[in-house]
Amino acid sequence: MPLTAFINLTHSDINVQPTDPELIRRWLGGRGLGAYLLYCHVGPEVEAFSPDNFLIFTSGIMNGTSWPTASRYHVTFKSPATDAYGYANSGGFFGPELRRAGFDALVITGKAPVPVFIRVIDRDIQILSASHLWGQTTSHVEEILVAEAGGRVASIGLAGENQVLMAAIINDKGRAAARSGPGAVMGSKNLKAVQVVAGTPSLKTEADFRQLAKQTSRRLIESPDTQGLMNGSTLFLMTIKNKSGDLPAKNHQFGQVPFINTLDVDTFSKYWTRRKGCAVCPIRCARNSELVDGSETIKIEGPEYETTDSFGPMCWNPDPEVVIRANALCNDHGLDTISTGVTIAFAMECHENGLLNDEEFSLEWGDPNTILGLIQRIAERQGLGKLLAEGTLRAAQEIGNGAEKFAMQVKGVEMPRQEPRIAKAFGLGHATSNRGADHLYALPTIDLAAHWEAARKIFPEDVLPSLMDIADETYKADVVMYGENFCAIIDSLGLCKFSTAETYVVMPDDLAEGLKTMGYDFSGDELLTIGERIVNLERLYNRRHGFNSRQDVLPARFTKEPLPIYSFSPGSKDGDLVASEDPVVVGQIFDFEAMMQRYYKLRGWDENGLPTTQTLERLGIAQLAGKK
Amino acid sequence: MTTVKVRFFNLLAVHAGNKSRIFEFTEETTVAQMLAQMANEFPPAFRDMVYQQDKISPHLRIFLNERLLYEKEFDTVLEDGDSLMLFPAIAGG
């Protein structure tokens, strides 16, 4: 039976118990289990950097099996960025290793008196000195610990040690549990790394499970919806997003760049050395890149799309090598590439408007020294990095004079790389997400990625023409709500969204079939109800912190400023594309409030965005809701 | 005479100048041939969305009678009364 370990770093106390099977039935594992544990143990009186905060590593219940893309683990905590709910999720090989070592959850509390790391070898857990690791980069920490004991490592870099609000936890060298500040919480506990070494190569499953997993892999490999990811990594999105106006640029002043030819798949593929996948993944969307510059060689996994937009178009930077260097720096220092790039773009726009200057860096759009230098300073909390390490919301409050309008964030977390005036369901999802701006909370791709067949299974036939029109706001709430419930299941099973909510190759009924052969008897609809329960519990967590509809808002730019989109043709001398004289379309949100109110109504929440008693009773969490 | 209704979605509708259109053929025509005909007829921005380096773009989703076509099916011969839906597909990231 899988275990939950409670590890108190203050007292070096380790208590291992079998996980209550009833908890798994109600919350699955991964994100759901983490949400439940955080809700029950970390109240509003606990500050994010208090030793009483929890840092909960959970595996999903499909991790460690051969189910395709079951590679992801989850980290749940009270976030220093939102000052409320927080979690992050990462792929690679750490999640399956944790599961195979026997654990549903490592629940880490307290604060070590000196830097430590946790070593888990199968069911044995040790808290060891990290004096030789503190101050080291994440890649170096991983090399040291793997050489000592093997297995997989999740660690923090300088940014986590310095409690930078956008600090990530990095595993498998290039994979990041990044969003909403998990690395900062880990650093506040003096915890440098978690190492897991599993003796069991894979978990025992029945023949019919393995057969189904194999068939599902085959479907994923053959689907038209995965071909772009397989052949071009997530960077295959760069060109089509530029054509569509969904490539945020210059801190969302634009949705396109004329220099896309230097940031597309063809350009980055010149740096690729190897195609790569996470554990049990048939899609294998990752690429290793190598940049050789004189005597210096930089090797990274990536860059992927979110990172490339953050340090490329968002900072108005056309140089792919700056993106690769920025990615490498963020990985080594343990920084969220999205939040870091968006924060630097924020600083550049503040400078453009006369609100911010720096002695060390020009803060001019596209300046490589500013981009790379500020990453270093943010991780160190030195120079301007001291201000920017707090993220855009808090930095804007400090700068004042209207700087808030340049802060592209929701609930204190910087926005991922979609343009809400074009990808409207994503815009709504960024606002509703309970962990702050997030493309993966709802991943509402049904309209944007043309999942017509999935839409027919989920929604009434007569609404489809309107629902599948990305500019039509009528049913965006429906797409977001379904996506949120589905994503909560995916995160709780330990799966990647590229097999599920991004591509809709695998749907809830398929997951239910797989789980049945593992001994879990759920229908697809029952799984979606569990997803709904998780989203509601996360909302209740934020409700306890005084959150309501006032936090479910987008920056004013998205509801006040129209976004003209142009078609491009080749032609200029410097290789840049030339925009059409007139826009082909104008991106614009017409009635954000109507989308939000429909979302609340569909959810069974009141007009303030809070679950009604009836909804909580239906989901079986009314009693939990009363818990302070 | 083969009559096929084509529905365009999102930016393809903008570039095609219409949300739907009826096409009529007297000769046997495949899905790929029909795309080529549309690309010749509509503005260059339409062609730019449908093709990538002279191949049908991996971002184009083609539904024949509401079923998603795989690349190997682009040579399917259209029949009278068929309906096509064309979408540009972008995803999250």
XYZ file of C-alpha atoms in Angstrom:
721
model
C 0.000 0.000 0.000
C 1.409 3.440 -0.954
C 2.557 5.669 1.871
C 2.390 9.230 3.072
C 5.464 10.514 4.898
C 5.241 13.482 7.255
C 8.723 14.991 7.524
C 9.262 17.748 10.081
C 12.544 19.513 9.352
C 12.570 21.509 12.606
C 12.627 18.389 14.749
C 14.088 15.926 12.197
C 10.969 13.885 12.790
C 9.790 11.395 10.172
C 6.411 9.696 10.420
C 5.395 7.283 7.658
C 1.820 6.011 7.364
C -0.203 4.095 4.780
C -2.293 6.578 2.793
C -5.959 6.306 3.693
C -7.620 4.577 0.669
C -10.709 6.721 1.237
C -8.617 9.810 0.511
C -7.544 8.291 -2.807
C -11.167 7.483 -3.669
C -12.183 11.094 -3.060
C -9.086 12.969 -4.261
C -7.195 10.423 -6.434
C -3.599 11.490 -5.591
C -1.208 14.118 -6.961
C -2.945 17.499 -7.049
C -6.154 16.318 -5.358
C -4.360 14.734 -2.424
C -2.079 17.771 -2.095
C -5.071 20.137 -2.085
C -6.785 18.122 0.641
C -3.689 17.969 2.862
C -2.949 21.690 2.473
C -6.568 22.627 3.139
C -6.671 20.563 6.324
C -3.340 21.686 7.754
C -2.325 25.140 6.534
C -4.761 27.881 7.456
C -4.786 31.607 6.704
C -2.798 32.340 9.863
C 0.225 30.543 8.384
C 2.456 32.737 6.223
C 4.065 31.307 3.108
C 7.573 31.477 4.568
C 6.533 30.287 8.012
C 7.938 26.908 9.115
C 4.289 25.912 9.571
C 3.682 26.060 5.816
C 3.561 22.663 4.106
C 5.527 21.690 1.004
C 3.795 18.589 -0.293
C 5.365 16.416 -3.013
C 2.768 14.017 -4.408
C 2.912 11.365 -7.086
C -0.112 10.566 -9.230
C -1.723 7.167 -8.984
C -0.727 6.242 -12.538
C 2.952 7.212 -12.021
C 5.302 4.259 -12.131
C 3.104 2.328 -14.569
C 3.374 2.090 -18.350
C 0.374 4.385 -18.940
C 1.543 6.852 -21.602
C 2.755 10.217 -20.247
C 2.346 9.179 -16.571
C 5.499 11.116 -15.715
C 4.404 14.100 -13.663
C 4.567 14.942 -9.970
C 2.912 17.732 -8.078
C 4.048 20.143 -5.359
C 1.416 21.921 -3.232
C 2.041 24.754 -0.760
C 0.777 28.092 0.399
C 2.220 30.419 -2.219
C 4.299 33.510 -1.468
C 3.171 34.921 -4.835
C -0.594 34.569 -4.321
C -0.429 34.683 -0.505
C -3.008 31.918 -0.812
C -3.208 28.697 -2.837
C -0.149 27.502 -4.715
C 1.034 24.475 -6.631
C 3.442 23.494 -9.354
C 3.743 20.440 -11.556
C 6.664 18.916 -13.421
C 7.516 16.091 -15.804
C 10.729 14.159 -16.308
C 11.364 11.064 -14.204
C 11.063 12.231 -10.578
C 7.316 11.479 -10.230
C 7.483 7.822 -11.306
C 10.593 7.369 -9.118
C 8.684 8.699 -6.082
C 5.785 6.354 -6.796
C 8.038 3.350 -7.304
C 9.789 4.159 -4.028
C 6.377 3.598 -2.436
C 5.058 7.102 -1.822
C 1.846 8.948 -2.564
C 3.136 11.942 -0.661
C 6.098 13.513 1.098
C 4.606 16.154 3.378
C 7.421 18.481 4.428
C 6.940 20.887 7.331
C 9.095 22.944 9.673
C 12.430 24.584 8.957
C 15.806 22.917 9.245
C 18.272 24.788 11.490
C 20.948 24.373 8.792
C 20.691 23.535 5.057
C 19.616 19.928 4.491
C 18.422 17.603 1.785
C 16.072 14.642 1.997
C 17.155 11.296 0.651
C 14.487 8.654 0.061
C 15.771 5.183 -0.779
C 12.725 3.031 -1.316
C 10.796 3.336 1.939
C 13.705 4.656 3.981
C 13.897 8.427 4.501
C 16.890 10.390 5.766
C 17.441 14.087 6.439
C 21.080 14.864 5.587
C 23.352 17.889 5.641
C 23.370 19.993 2.477
C 26.429 21.997 3.465
C 28.193 20.768 0.297
C 25.185 21.680 -1.870
C 24.055 25.095 -0.627
C 24.947 27.816 -3.115
C 25.320 25.319 -5.964
C 23.362 25.361 -9.217
C 20.556 22.848 -9.637
C 22.461 20.958 -12.337
C 25.510 20.652 -10.088
C 23.403 19.501 -7.136
C 21.854 16.834 -9.315
C 25.251 15.633 -10.537
C 26.609 15.413 -6.985
C 23.629 13.569 -5.507
C 23.167 11.167 -8.414
C 26.879 10.310 -8.216
C 26.425 9.614 -4.492
C 23.276 7.473 -4.588
C 21.620 7.449 -8.044
C 17.897 7.989 -8.538
C 16.264 11.323 -9.304
C 16.698 14.757 -7.762
C 14.468 17.819 -7.373
C 16.406 20.825 -6.120
C 16.463 24.583 -5.779
C 19.106 27.015 -6.951
C 20.172 30.419 -5.800
C 16.693 31.854 -6.375
C 15.057 29.392 -3.996
C 17.742 29.907 -1.389
C 17.063 33.651 -1.597
C 13.285 33.120 -1.463
C 12.695 34.816 -4.781
C 8.941 34.715 -5.306
C 9.285 33.167 -8.774
C 11.716 30.456 -7.651
C 11.184 26.988 -9.104
C 12.116 23.446 -8.164
C 14.159 21.823 -10.952
C 14.338 18.077 -11.568
C 16.063 16.022 -14.270
C 18.158 19.112 -15.086
C 15.663 20.804 -17.356
C 12.241 20.105 -15.855
C 10.635 22.686 -13.599
C 7.901 22.695 -10.986
C 7.870 26.402 -11.450
C 4.688 28.306 -10.939
C 3.687 30.360 -7.911
C 6.941 30.032 -5.974
C 7.556 26.450 -4.758
C 11.331 26.976 -4.809
C 10.977 29.962 -2.474
C 8.995 27.905 0.048
C 11.572 25.111 -0.195
C 14.345 27.644 0.405
C 12.512 29.057 3.426
C 12.698 25.575 4.942
C 16.462 25.360 4.338
C 15.732 22.384 2.104
C 18.078 22.248 -0.894
C 16.958 19.025 -2.543
C 14.813 15.924 -2.429
C 16.454 12.816 -3.818
C 14.463 9.674 -4.505
C 15.962 6.300 -5.315
C 13.557 3.479 -6.158
C 14.569 -0.155 -6.261
C 11.447 -1.278 -8.106
C 11.827 -0.770 -11.872
C 8.080 -0.491 -12.529
C 4.881 -1.109 -10.651
C 3.076 -4.386 -11.167
C 0.052 -4.061 -13.429
C -2.346 -6.532 -15.041
C -1.996 -7.669 -18.658
C -5.202 -5.876 -19.711
C -3.830 -2.594 -18.279
C -0.606 -2.998 -20.218
C -2.516 -3.800 -23.390
C -4.697 -0.717 -22.994
C -1.633 1.438 -22.270
C -0.027 0.155 -25.461
C -3.120 0.888 -27.548
C -3.347 4.372 -26.062
C 0.300 5.020 -26.920
C -0.376 4.002 -30.495
C -3.358 6.367 -30.727
C -1.187 9.192 -29.414
C 1.550 8.561 -31.946
C -0.889 8.459 -34.855
C -3.133 11.394 -33.947
C -2.955 14.537 -36.127
C -3.094 16.504 -32.870
C 0.298 15.273 -31.647
C 2.292 15.507 -34.896
C 3.378 19.108 -34.381
C 4.633 18.385 -30.853
C 6.463 15.262 -31.987
C 8.085 16.824 -35.051
C 8.725 20.358 -33.865
C 8.486 20.414 -30.041
C 6.235 23.116 -28.561
C 8.212 25.603 -30.657
C 6.049 24.526 -33.598
C 3.554 26.989 -32.115
C 5.751 30.044 -32.710
C 4.876 30.595 -36.372
C 1.148 29.871 -36.219
C 0.759 31.991 -33.098
C 2.530 34.845 -34.835
C 0.159 34.559 -37.768
C -2.823 34.498 -35.432
C -1.874 37.286 -33.038
C -1.510 34.862 -30.138
C 2.216 35.462 -29.653
C 2.399 38.047 -26.836
C 5.058 40.628 -27.606
C 6.507 43.721 -25.907
C 4.682 42.951 -22.674
C 1.400 42.360 -24.572
C 1.524 45.655 -26.452
C 1.487 43.440 -29.558
C 0.469 39.906 -30.484
C 3.012 39.443 -33.252
C 6.656 40.152 -34.108
C 8.237 40.912 -37.487
C 11.319 38.841 -36.543
C 9.590 35.468 -36.188
C 12.032 33.924 -38.677
C 14.784 34.052 -36.044
C 12.654 32.421 -33.345
C 10.957 29.599 -35.231
C 11.499 25.828 -35.338
C 13.893 26.074 -38.289
C 16.194 28.420 -36.376
C 16.156 26.568 -33.062
C 16.525 23.170 -34.739
C 20.079 24.217 -35.686
C 20.926 23.998 -31.965
C 19.144 20.702 -31.337
C 21.255 17.693 -30.467
C 18.650 15.157 -29.426
C 14.917 14.494 -29.242
C 13.876 13.638 -25.728
C 10.851 12.518 -23.756
C 9.792 12.212 -20.148
C 9.128 8.804 -18.580
C 6.747 6.557 -20.573
C 6.034 9.244 -23.158
C 5.375 8.312 -26.781
C 5.097 11.991 -27.843
C 8.616 13.025 -26.771
C 8.173 16.739 -27.376
C 11.450 17.879 -25.769
C 14.696 18.732 -27.511
C 18.170 19.076 -26.071
C 19.995 22.116 -27.397
C 23.643 23.006 -27.457
C 25.048 26.490 -27.931
C 28.767 26.717 -28.640
C 30.275 30.181 -28.331
C 34.069 30.210 -28.410
C 35.297 28.120 -25.529
C 31.879 28.137 -23.875
C 29.289 25.389 -24.436
C 25.786 25.702 -23.008
C 23.645 22.565 -22.929
C 19.977 22.635 -22.013
C 16.724 20.760 -22.454
C 14.614 23.204 -24.445
C 13.870 25.977 -24.956
C 10.165 25.265 -25.213
C 7.419 27.658 -26.295
C 6.581 29.438 -23.022
C 10.241 30.204 -22.322
C 10.886 31.336 -25.886
C 8.003 33.791 -25.909
C 8.938 35.068 -22.431
C 12.542 35.944 -23.314
C 11.947 36.480 -27.044
C 8.890 38.441 -28.223
C 7.861 39.608 -24.734
C 11.229 41.346 -24.275
C 11.286 42.250 -28.005
C 14.389 40.108 -28.373
C 14.982 38.457 -31.783
C 18.141 36.561 -30.756
C 17.623 32.794 -30.220
C 20.960 32.499 -28.425
C 19.819 34.974 -25.779
C 16.737 32.776 -25.267
C 18.913 29.672 -24.864
C 21.233 31.451 -22.418
C 18.266 32.825 -20.459
C 16.752 29.345 -20.241
C 20.031 27.860 -19.006
C 20.442 30.569 -16.359
C 16.878 30.089 -15.103
C 17.326 26.323 -14.875
C 20.597 26.608 -12.989
C 19.348 29.260 -10.576
C 15.924 27.607 -10.269
C 13.684 30.315 -11.710
C 10.280 30.118 -13.374
C 11.068 31.150 -16.968
C 7.559 32.519 -17.519
C 7.487 34.784 -14.469
C 11.108 35.846 -14.940
C 10.684 36.818 -18.605
C 7.382 38.590 -17.947
C 8.918 40.481 -15.019
C 11.816 41.675 -17.180
C 9.346 42.751 -19.907
C 7.446 44.642 -17.193
C 10.649 46.445 -16.162
C 11.307 47.349 -19.815
C 7.839 48.825 -20.266
C 8.128 50.743 -16.992
C 11.404 52.157 -18.317
C 9.821 53.007 -21.679
C 7.245 55.057 -19.762
C 9.783 56.841 -17.593
C 8.917 54.971 -14.395
C 12.073 52.936 -13.911
C 15.801 53.368 -14.513
C 18.783 51.331 -13.467
C 22.462 52.149 -13.069
C 23.553 48.723 -14.219
C 21.288 47.861 -17.172
C 19.739 49.937 -19.967
C 16.257 48.343 -19.606
C 15.834 48.946 -23.342
C 13.646 46.543 -25.290
C 15.626 43.588 -26.621
C 18.872 44.425 -24.833
C 20.662 41.091 -24.167
C 22.621 42.494 -21.228
C 19.419 43.612 -19.547
C 17.715 40.251 -20.068
C 20.606 38.040 -18.969
C 21.881 40.432 -16.314
C 18.511 40.831 -14.650
C 18.015 37.054 -14.460
C 21.253 36.863 -12.490
C 20.315 39.809 -10.271
C 16.814 38.461 -9.593
C 18.268 35.118 -8.462
C 20.773 36.954 -6.246
C 18.229 39.546 -5.045
C 20.848 42.185 -5.826
C 20.597 45.556 -7.590
C 17.315 45.965 -9.435
C 16.838 42.230 -8.899
C 15.942 42.950 -5.287
C 12.779 44.728 -6.444
C 11.998 42.388 -9.350
C 12.451 39.241 -7.232
C 9.097 40.149 -5.701
C 7.321 39.708 -9.059
C 5.385 42.235 -11.108
C 2.471 42.885 -8.719
C 4.604 43.809 -5.733
C 7.266 45.593 -7.821
C 4.540 47.705 -9.460
C 3.132 48.651 -6.052
C 6.618 49.732 -5.000
C 7.274 51.708 -8.203
C 3.847 53.380 -8.116
C 2.791 56.090 -10.605
C 0.530 53.699 -12.476
C 3.114 50.914 -12.941
C 0.351 48.405 -12.075
C -1.010 48.660 -15.607
C 2.225 47.138 -16.934
C 2.093 44.180 -14.523
C 0.826 41.225 -16.554
C -0.288 39.085 -13.636
C -3.322 37.555 -11.983
C -3.406 36.944 -8.208
C 0.296 37.815 -8.029
C 1.456 35.262 -10.613
C 2.732 36.368 -14.026
C 0.663 35.416 -17.053
C 1.656 32.530 -19.310
C 2.138 33.101 -22.967
C -1.292 33.348 -24.500
C -2.991 36.516 -25.697
C -6.409 36.881 -24.005
C -7.814 39.129 -26.736
C -7.264 36.339 -29.282
C -7.379 33.153 -27.191
C -10.342 34.286 -25.133
C -10.976 31.019 -23.315
C -7.351 31.067 -22.175
C -7.818 34.657 -21.014
C -10.826 33.661 -18.949
C -8.929 30.652 -17.598
C -5.988 32.815 -16.535
C -8.429 34.858 -14.467
C -10.372 31.985 -12.880
C -7.353 29.852 -11.945
C -6.961 29.391 -8.219
C -3.145 29.397 -8.303
C -2.896 32.686 -10.200
C -2.516 33.188 -13.953
C -2.182 29.780 -15.489
C -2.581 28.227 -18.925
C -2.526 24.716 -17.490
C -5.291 25.141 -14.901
C -8.002 24.922 -17.577
C -5.961 24.418 -20.750
C -9.070 25.368 -22.742
C -7.902 24.185 -26.155
C -11.190 22.867 -27.489
C -11.890 25.890 -29.677
C -8.345 27.130 -30.255
C -6.936 23.728 -31.239
C -10.053 22.683 -33.176
C -11.101 19.660 -31.111
C -14.454 19.382 -32.859
C -14.927 15.654 -32.205
C -14.269 16.114 -28.471
C -16.586 19.126 -28.408
C -19.385 17.002 -29.917
C -19.026 14.481 -27.123
C -19.059 17.122 -24.400
C -21.369 19.968 -25.474
C -24.819 20.228 -27.118
C -24.645 20.094 -30.933
C -26.444 23.390 -31.458
C -23.878 25.481 -29.538
C -20.846 24.150 -31.418
C -20.577 26.756 -34.202
C -20.537 29.504 -31.587
C -18.389 27.576 -29.106
C -15.740 26.725 -31.703
C -15.401 30.350 -32.825
C -12.434 31.651 -30.810
C -13.713 35.246 -30.965
C -17.253 34.395 -29.801
C -17.497 34.889 -26.020
C -20.836 33.120 -25.439
C -19.557 29.674 -24.425
C -15.985 30.317 -23.342
C -17.031 29.700 -19.723
C -18.250 26.224 -20.695
C -14.914 25.352 -22.291
C -12.979 26.680 -19.287
C -15.062 24.845 -16.701
C -14.788 21.505 -18.497
C -11.047 22.017 -18.967
C -10.516 22.862 -15.303
C -12.299 19.727 -14.112
C -10.436 17.571 -16.640
C -7.040 19.126 -15.785
C -7.598 18.500 -12.077
C -7.977 14.780 -12.837
C -4.921 14.755 -15.095
C -2.772 16.415 -12.406
C -4.048 13.964 -9.815
C -3.239 10.895 -11.892
C 0.267 12.184 -12.710
C -0.317 12.577 -16.450
C 0.896 15.058 -19.026
C -1.657 17.353 -20.625
C -0.166 16.775 -24.057
C -1.871 13.379 -24.124
C -5.108 14.767 -22.709
C -6.370 18.363 -22.416
C -4.005 19.749 -25.066
C -4.799 17.158 -27.726
C -7.973 15.420 -26.466
C -6.630 12.087 -27.740
C -7.257 10.646 -24.252
C -10.513 11.682 -22.590
C -11.994 11.000 -19.130
C -13.731 7.808 -20.301
C -10.385 6.463 -21.557
C -8.790 7.221 -18.205
C -11.657 5.487 -16.393
C -11.071 2.392 -18.515
C -7.369 2.411 -17.646
C -8.071 2.934 -13.956
C -10.550 0.047 -13.945
C -7.767 -2.320 -14.915
C -5.795 -0.922 -11.951
C -8.688 -1.752 -9.599
C -10.237 1.733 -9.355
C -13.897 1.732 -10.288
C -14.766 5.206 -11.629
C -16.737 6.268 -14.676
C -15.489 9.181 -16.785
C -18.223 11.365 -15.304
C -17.282 10.337 -11.772
C -13.702 11.335 -12.504
C -14.905 14.732 -13.717
C -16.839 15.135 -10.461
C -13.626 14.471 -8.536
C -11.973 17.139 -10.697
C -14.791 19.516 -9.860
C -14.400 18.706 -6.155
C -10.682 19.545 -6.324
C -11.290 22.895 -8.062
C -13.932 23.770 -5.458
C -11.633 22.868 -2.562
C -8.910 25.061 -4.061
C -11.433 27.891 -4.323
C -12.414 27.311 -0.678
C -8.756 27.564 0.297
C -8.590 30.985 -1.322
C -11.979 31.957 0.177
C -10.432 31.419 3.620
C -7.835 34.008 2.598
C -10.491 36.574 1.720
C -10.459 35.917 -2.025
C -13.579 36.332 -4.145
C -14.478 37.627 -7.621
C -12.256 40.681 -7.067
C -9.222 38.455 -7.599
C -10.615 36.874 -10.802
C -9.570 39.749 -13.031
C -7.237 40.339 -15.949
C -4.924 43.350 -16.260
C -6.828 46.292 -17.758
C -4.824 46.116 -20.998
C -6.834 43.074 -22.062
C -10.252 44.583 -21.555
C -9.480 48.194 -22.516
C -6.984 48.100 -25.395
C -7.873 46.535 -28.767
C -5.124 44.465 -30.432
C -4.792 44.875 -34.223
C -3.520 41.756 -35.995
C -1.757 41.959 -39.355
C -0.833 39.532 -42.086
C 2.843 39.382 -42.941
C 4.837 38.958 -46.128
C 8.580 38.641 -46.755
C 10.367 41.692 -47.976
C 12.460 43.867 -45.745
C 16.246 44.091 -46.175
C 17.037 42.900 -42.638
C 15.011 39.715 -43.061
C 12.086 40.879 -40.952
C 8.592 40.331 -42.289
C 6.509 43.239 -43.514
C 3.079 43.766 -41.985
C -0.008 44.463 -44.096
C -1.108 48.100 -44.208
C -4.419 47.406 -42.482
C -5.102 44.872 -39.755
C -6.861 41.697 -40.877
C -8.642 41.419 -37.583
C -8.731 43.234 -34.245
C -8.468 41.202 -31.060
C -10.818 42.501 -28.408
C -12.647 41.255 -25.324
C -16.187 42.605 -25.510
C -17.753 41.578 -22.202
C -15.390 39.912 -19.774
C -17.848 40.224 -16.891
C -20.507 38.284 -18.816
C -18.054 35.448 -19.475
C -17.117 35.388 -15.798
C -20.709 35.457 -14.538
C -21.611 32.568 -16.849
C -18.603 30.668 -15.490
C -19.730 31.239 -11.882
C -23.268 30.153 -12.742
C -22.119 26.957 -14.466
C -19.918 26.189 -11.462
C -22.779 26.633 -8.996
C -21.033 29.606 -7.388
C -22.600 32.892 -6.365
C -22.014 36.129 -8.229
C -19.018 36.829 -5.970
C -17.318 33.720 -7.293
C -17.803 31.579 -4.187
C -19.317 28.081 -4.035
C -22.897 27.922 -2.761
C -23.850 25.560 0.065
C -25.821 23.479 -2.419
C -22.740 23.006 -4.624
C -20.554 22.044 -1.675
C -23.157 19.530 -0.474
C -23.418 18.015 -3.959
C -19.634 17.572 -4.015
C -19.522 16.192 -0.469
C -17.268 18.943 0.910
C -19.746 21.059 2.874
C -18.236 19.843 6.145
C -14.720 20.692 5.011
C -15.928 24.135 3.976
C -16.928 24.842 7.575
C -13.397 24.039 8.788
C -11.397 27.152 9.646
C -21.810 17.426 -60.578
C -20.318 17.131 -57.088
C -21.418 19.731 -54.573
C -19.391 20.211 -51.388
C -20.058 22.660 -48.578
C -16.971 24.091 -46.900
C -17.121 25.863 -43.529
C -14.216 28.064 -42.504
C -13.413 28.776 -38.883
C -11.565 31.548 -37.090
C -8.743 33.219 -39.036
C -9.434 31.035 -42.083
C -12.928 32.544 -42.258
C -11.365 36.012 -42.127
C -8.956 35.240 -44.948
C -11.585 33.392 -47.023
C -13.908 36.357 -46.589
C -16.757 34.094 -45.568
C -17.776 31.516 -42.979
C -18.957 29.011 -45.578
C -19.129 28.420 -49.266
C -20.508 25.850 -51.691
C -18.069 24.413 -54.256
C -19.135 22.498 -57.353
C -16.968 20.107 -59.380
C -17.504 18.238 -62.588
C -14.368 16.131 -62.259
C -13.200 13.805 -59.503
C -11.583 15.949 -56.807
C -9.686 15.009 -53.663
C -9.550 16.965 -50.417
C -5.961 18.015 -51.196
C -6.915 19.205 -54.675
C -9.752 21.217 -53.285
C -7.435 22.892 -50.803
C -5.098 23.796 -53.654
C -7.995 25.319 -55.576
C -9.037 27.416 -52.582
C -5.450 28.523 -51.983
C -5.276 29.778 -55.586
C -8.560 31.600 -55.342
C -8.317 33.251 -51.924
C -5.855 35.961 -50.806
C -2.213 34.942 -50.064
C -2.857 35.086 -46.304
C -5.242 32.124 -46.717
C -2.579 30.118 -48.529
C -0.111 31.061 -45.801
C -2.377 29.452 -43.186
C -3.090 26.304 -45.213
C 0.392 25.487 -46.443
C 3.784 25.373 -44.814
C 6.732 25.044 -47.175
C 4.411 23.774 -49.947
C 2.991 21.000 -47.759
C -0.382 21.069 -46.044
C 0.288 22.817 -42.758
C 0.440 20.715 -39.563
C -1.728 23.459 -38.057
C -4.603 22.836 -40.443
C -7.391 20.579 -39.203
C -9.688 19.186 -41.873
C -12.961 17.524 -40.903
C -14.800 15.563 -43.581
C -18.419 15.122 -42.553
C -17.351 16.092 -39.030
C -14.609 13.454 -38.799
C -10.989 14.589 -38.377
C -8.865 13.541 -41.349
C -5.389 12.100 -40.886
C -2.662 13.125 -43.331
C -2.912 9.806 -45.168
C -6.573 10.589 -45.903
C -5.987 13.914 -47.660
C -6.303 12.079 -50.991
C -9.876 11.047 -50.193
C -12.128 11.738 -53.178
C -14.977 14.079 -52.319
C -18.510 12.899 -52.907
C -21.657 14.832 -53.677
C -23.160 16.247 -50.484
C -19.927 16.029 -48.459
C -19.169 18.776 -46.005
C -15.746 19.986 -45.029
C -14.718 22.091 -42.052
C -11.353 23.840 -42.014
C -9.779 25.128 -38.798
C -6.412 26.665 -37.994
C -5.262 24.747 -34.909
C -3.281 26.511 -32.230
C -2.829 25.118 -28.781
C -1.738 26.256 -25.374
C 1.995 25.743 -25.066
